[in-house]
Short mmCIF file of C-alpha atoms and ligand atoms in Angstrom, two decimals:
data_model
loop_
_atom_site.label_atom_id
_atom_site.label_comp_id
_atom_site.label_asym_id
_atom_site.label_seq_id
_atom_site.Cartn_x
_atom_site.Cartn_y
_atom_site.Cartn_z
CA MET L 72 -221.32 35.14 63.89
CA ALA L 73 -219.25 35.27 60.73
CA HIS L 74 -216.93 32.56 62.01
CA ALA L 75 -219.48 30.22 63.50
CA ALA L 76 -218.36 27.47 61.16
CA PHE L 77 -214.92 27.45 62.82
CA PRO L 78 -215.21 26.03 66.30
CA ALA L 79 -213.22 27.69 69.06
CA PRO L 80 -210.52 25.53 70.69
CA SER L 81 -212.77 24.88 73.68
CA ASP L 82 -215.49 23.54 71.37
CA THR L 83 -213.14 21.10 69.70
CA ALA L 84 -211.96 19.88 73.10
CA VAL L 85 -215.52 19.20 74.19
CA THR L 86 -216.55 17.44 71.02
CA GLY L 87 -213.30 15.50 70.81
CA VAL L 88 -212.66 16.62 67.24
CA VAL L 89 -209.07 17.42 68.16
CA MET L 90 -207.60 14.50 70.09
CA ALA L 91 -204.89 15.31 72.62
CA GLU L 92 -201.58 14.00 71.32
CA ALA L 93 -199.71 11.48 73.44
CA PRO L 94 -196.91 13.22 75.34
CA VAL L 95 -193.55 13.00 73.62
CA ALA L 96 -191.22 10.50 75.28
CA ARG L 97 -187.74 11.93 75.71
CA ILE L 98 -184.30 10.43 76.19
CA GLY L 99 -180.91 11.94 76.91
CA PRO L 100 -179.02 13.35 73.91
CA ASN L 101 -176.10 10.92 74.18
CA THR L 102 -177.47 8.41 71.69
CA ILE L 103 -177.38 11.12 69.05
CA ILE L 104 -174.23 12.92 70.22
CA GLN L 105 -172.03 9.86 70.69
CA LEU L 106 -173.32 7.99 67.64
CA ALA L 107 -172.74 11.06 65.46
CA GLN L 108 -169.18 11.36 66.74
CA VAL L 109 -168.43 7.65 66.31
CA LEU L 110 -169.85 7.83 62.80
CA ARG L 111 -167.65 10.85 62.02
CA ASP L 112 -164.55 9.06 63.38
CA ARG L 113 -165.23 5.78 61.56
CA CYS L 114 -166.97 6.84 58.32
CA GLY L 115 -165.88 10.45 57.80
CA GLU L 116 -167.37 13.85 58.33
CA SER L 117 -169.57 14.05 55.24
CA ALA L 118 -171.21 10.63 55.67
CA ALA L 119 -171.86 11.37 59.34
CA ALA L 120 -173.29 14.82 58.63
CA ARG L 121 -175.55 13.51 55.86
CA LEU L 122 -176.96 10.57 57.84
CA LEU L 123 -177.48 12.71 60.94
CA PHE L 124 -179.20 15.52 59.09
CA THR L 125 -181.44 13.40 56.87
CA SER L 126 -182.69 11.31 59.81
CA THR L 127 -182.92 13.92 62.59
CA GLY L 128 -182.45 17.42 61.13
CA TYR L 129 -179.45 18.08 63.41
CA ALA L 130 -176.17 19.39 62.06
CA LEU L 131 -172.90 17.77 63.13
CA GLY L 132 -171.69 21.12 64.46
CA ALA L 133 -174.89 21.78 66.44
CA LEU L 134 -175.66 18.55 68.29
CA PRO L 135 -178.48 18.56 70.86
CA ARG L 136 -177.54 19.42 74.46
CA ALA L 137 -180.82 18.62 76.22
CA MET L 138 -183.21 15.66 76.25
CA VAL L 139 -184.52 14.83 72.77
CA ASP L 140 -187.70 13.31 71.36
CA GLU L 141 -186.92 9.58 71.40
CA ARG L 142 -188.16 9.30 67.81
CA GLU L 143 -185.17 11.37 66.67
CA ALA L 144 -182.75 8.91 68.24
CA GLN L 145 -184.72 5.97 66.77
CA ALA L 146 -184.61 7.50 63.29
CA PHE L 147 -180.85 8.01 63.54
CA VAL L 148 -180.25 4.44 64.73
CA ARG L 149 -182.43 3.05 61.91
CA ALA L 150 -180.59 5.19 59.35
CA VAL L 151 -177.20 3.93 60.55
CA MET L 152 -178.38 0.30 60.45
CA ARG L 153 -179.85 0.72 56.98
CA GLU L 154 -176.78 2.43 55.56
CA LEU L 155 -174.07 0.29 57.15
CA GLY L 156 -175.84 -3.05 57.64
CA GLU L 157 -176.72 -4.71 60.93
CA ARG L 158 -173.37 -6.00 62.12
CA PRO L 159 -171.23 -2.93 61.31
CA GLY L 160 -174.06 -0.67 62.49
CA ALA L 161 -174.34 -2.54 65.77
CA ARG L 162 -170.56 -2.21 66.23
CA LEU L 163 -170.81 1.58 65.93
CA LEU L 164 -173.74 1.63 68.35
CA HIS L 165 -171.72 -0.42 70.85
CA GLU L 166 -168.86 2.09 70.61
CA ALA L 167 -171.32 4.98 71.03
CA GLY L 168 -172.63 3.23 74.15
CA ARG L 169 -169.11 2.79 75.56
CA ARG L 170 -168.38 6.48 74.96
CA THR L 171 -171.65 7.36 76.69
CA ALA L 172 -170.54 5.35 79.72
CA ASP L 173 -167.23 7.23 79.74
CA TYR L 174 -169.17 10.50 79.65
CA LEU L 175 -171.38 9.36 82.54
CA MET L 176 -168.37 8.39 84.65
CA ALA L 177 -166.63 11.68 83.87
CA HIS L 178 -169.62 13.97 84.43
CA ARG L 179 -172.69 12.33 85.91
CA ILE L 180 -171.94 9.53 88.39
CA PRO L 181 -170.56 11.12 91.59
CA ARG L 182 -166.93 10.17 92.36
CA PRO L 183 -167.69 8.86 95.87
CA ALA L 184 -170.37 6.56 94.42
CA GLN L 185 -167.90 5.25 91.82
CA TRP L 186 -165.29 4.70 94.54
CA LEU L 187 -167.84 2.78 96.63
CA MET L 188 -168.91 0.60 93.68
CA ARG L 189 -165.26 -0.35 93.08
CA TRP L 190 -164.52 -0.92 96.77
CA LEU L 191 -167.55 -3.07 97.66
CA PRO L 192 -167.62 -6.84 96.99
CA ARG L 193 -168.63 -7.31 93.34
CA GLN L 194 -172.22 -8.40 93.86
CA ALA L 195 -172.90 -5.55 96.29
CA GLY L 196 -171.17 -3.08 93.99
CA LEU L 197 -173.24 -4.30 91.06
CA ARG L 198 -176.45 -3.93 93.07
CA LEU L 199 -175.49 -0.35 93.91
CA LEU L 200 -174.72 0.46 90.26
CA LEU L 201 -177.96 -1.15 89.07
CA ALA L 202 -179.96 0.81 91.67
CA ALA L 203 -178.40 4.02 90.33
CA MET L 204 -179.26 2.94 86.77
CA ARG L 205 -182.86 2.22 87.75
CA ALA L 206 -183.14 5.62 89.41
CA ASN L 207 -181.87 7.25 86.21
CA ALA L 208 -183.78 5.08 83.74
CA TRP L 209 -185.89 8.11 82.77
CA THR L 210 -182.80 9.50 81.03
CA PHE L 211 -182.25 6.51 78.75
CA ALA L 212 -185.38 4.32 78.56
CA GLY L 213 -187.77 6.83 76.95
CA SER L 214 -191.16 5.16 76.59
CA GLY L 215 -189.58 1.77 77.31
CA ARG L 216 -189.80 0.17 80.77
CA PHE L 217 -186.52 -0.82 82.36
CA THR L 218 -186.37 -3.59 84.96
CA VAL L 219 -183.51 -5.30 86.74
CA THR L 220 -183.19 -8.69 88.41
CA THR L 221 -180.03 -9.85 90.12
CA SER L 222 -178.65 -13.33 90.69
CA ARG L 223 -175.48 -14.77 92.21
CA GLN L 224 -173.68 -14.74 88.86
CA GLY L 225 -174.85 -11.35 87.68
CA ALA L 226 -178.07 -9.76 86.54
CA GLN L 227 -180.71 -9.49 83.84
CA LEU L 228 -181.53 -6.03 82.50
CA THR L 229 -184.76 -5.83 80.54
CA PHE L 230 -186.53 -3.24 78.42
CA HIS L 231 -190.18 -3.80 77.57
CA ASP L 232 -191.27 -1.62 74.63
CA CYS L 233 -187.58 -0.91 74.06
CA ALA L 234 -187.14 2.59 72.65
CA MET L 235 -183.86 1.84 70.91
CA CYS L 236 -185.11 -0.72 68.37
CA ARG L 237 -188.70 0.51 68.01
CA ASP L 238 -190.23 -0.51 64.65
CA MET L 239 -187.09 -2.35 63.56
CA VAL L 240 -187.03 -5.88 62.16
CA THR L 241 -183.56 -7.45 62.19
CA THR L 242 -181.81 -10.80 62.13
CA LEU L 243 -179.35 -9.88 64.93
CA PRO L 244 -179.91 -8.29 68.35
CA VAL L 245 -179.33 -4.58 67.69
CA CYS L 246 -179.64 -2.72 70.98
CA ASP L 247 -175.89 -2.40 71.19
CA PHE L 248 -176.04 1.20 72.37
CA TYR L 249 -177.45 -0.10 75.66
CA ALA L 250 -175.16 -3.16 75.65
CA GLY L 251 -172.09 -0.96 75.16
CA THR L 252 -173.11 1.49 77.89
CA PHE L 253 -173.88 -1.25 80.41
CA ALA L 254 -170.75 -3.25 79.57
CA ARG L 255 -168.38 -0.30 79.98
CA LEU L 256 -169.96 0.81 83.27
CA ILE L 257 -169.96 -2.68 84.77
CA ARG L 258 -166.49 -3.65 83.51
CA THR L 259 -164.97 -0.38 84.76
CA LEU L 260 -166.77 -0.02 88.08
CA ILE L 261 -167.32 -3.66 89.12
CA THR L 262 -164.99 -6.12 87.36
CA PRO L 263 -163.24 -6.31 83.96
CA GLN L 264 -164.28 -9.99 83.85
CA ALA L 265 -167.97 -9.08 83.43
CA THR L 266 -169.70 -9.61 80.10
CA VAL L 267 -172.97 -8.11 78.89
CA ARG L 268 -174.85 -9.82 76.10
CA GLU L 269 -178.25 -9.07 74.57
CA VAL L 270 -179.93 -12.49 74.64
CA GLU L 271 -183.40 -11.48 73.45
CA CYS L 272 -184.28 -8.55 71.16
CA GLN L 273 -187.64 -7.10 70.17
CA ALA L 274 -186.29 -6.32 66.72
CA GLN L 275 -185.84 -10.08 66.22
CA GLY L 276 -189.39 -10.78 67.37
CA GLY L 277 -188.60 -11.13 71.09
CA HIS L 278 -191.01 -10.03 73.81
CA CYS L 279 -188.48 -7.58 75.16
CA CYS L 280 -184.84 -6.62 74.89
CA ARG L 281 -183.00 -8.51 77.59
CA PHE L 282 -179.34 -8.25 78.56
CA GLU L 283 -177.53 -10.88 80.54
CA VAL L 284 -174.73 -9.72 82.84
CA THR L 285 -172.35 -12.56 83.75
CA GLY L 286 -168.90 -12.98 85.24
CA ILE L 287 -169.60 -11.15 88.49
CA SER L 288 -169.05 -13.94 91.06
ZN1 ZN K 360 -184.34 -2.94 71.86
ZN1 ZN K 361 -182.88 -5.32 71.36
#
């Protein structure tokens, strides 16, 4: 029993010495991919590569293709905000969100569904789009909880425990990646008159991150 002092894995599990780690929450790679590309286009290759690598370990030429640990996306978003400041950082995030929506419409949302959303009366089309977003929330909400309520004028989209602004403290609402994605999808597929505004943000001390969709009726 030379190694009796070193418990076998089964022993540690029984005694609870080694606690099971919480499962990693994952989100789609678009936050990182699109934000890296916006950063490259707006701030240059070297600044983009440096911020991306120091916060996530990814290289600009080898961006992730599959779902990522949400903490990598959070670290990248925080790094961009810290380096550029809240307002310019949020602008880049909004653009990254809009590009993500373009990617979704080009590759992920089936053409017949897009056609139907455009063809239906606006409120019905919006309900169809929001149902599709709810069904796919696992790809963008991470450990956050996404809920939707609709009204005659539009809708409220809410994240509790929002993954995008986790551990951030800001003076402005900063979940512009989501705002940009939602705005582009809704304005393209439902009506260009729609607006999407983040009216409550966890990073500002709110209970949740809440987006108001108006201009539908
Ligand atoms: Zn948020
Ligand atoms: Zn927010």
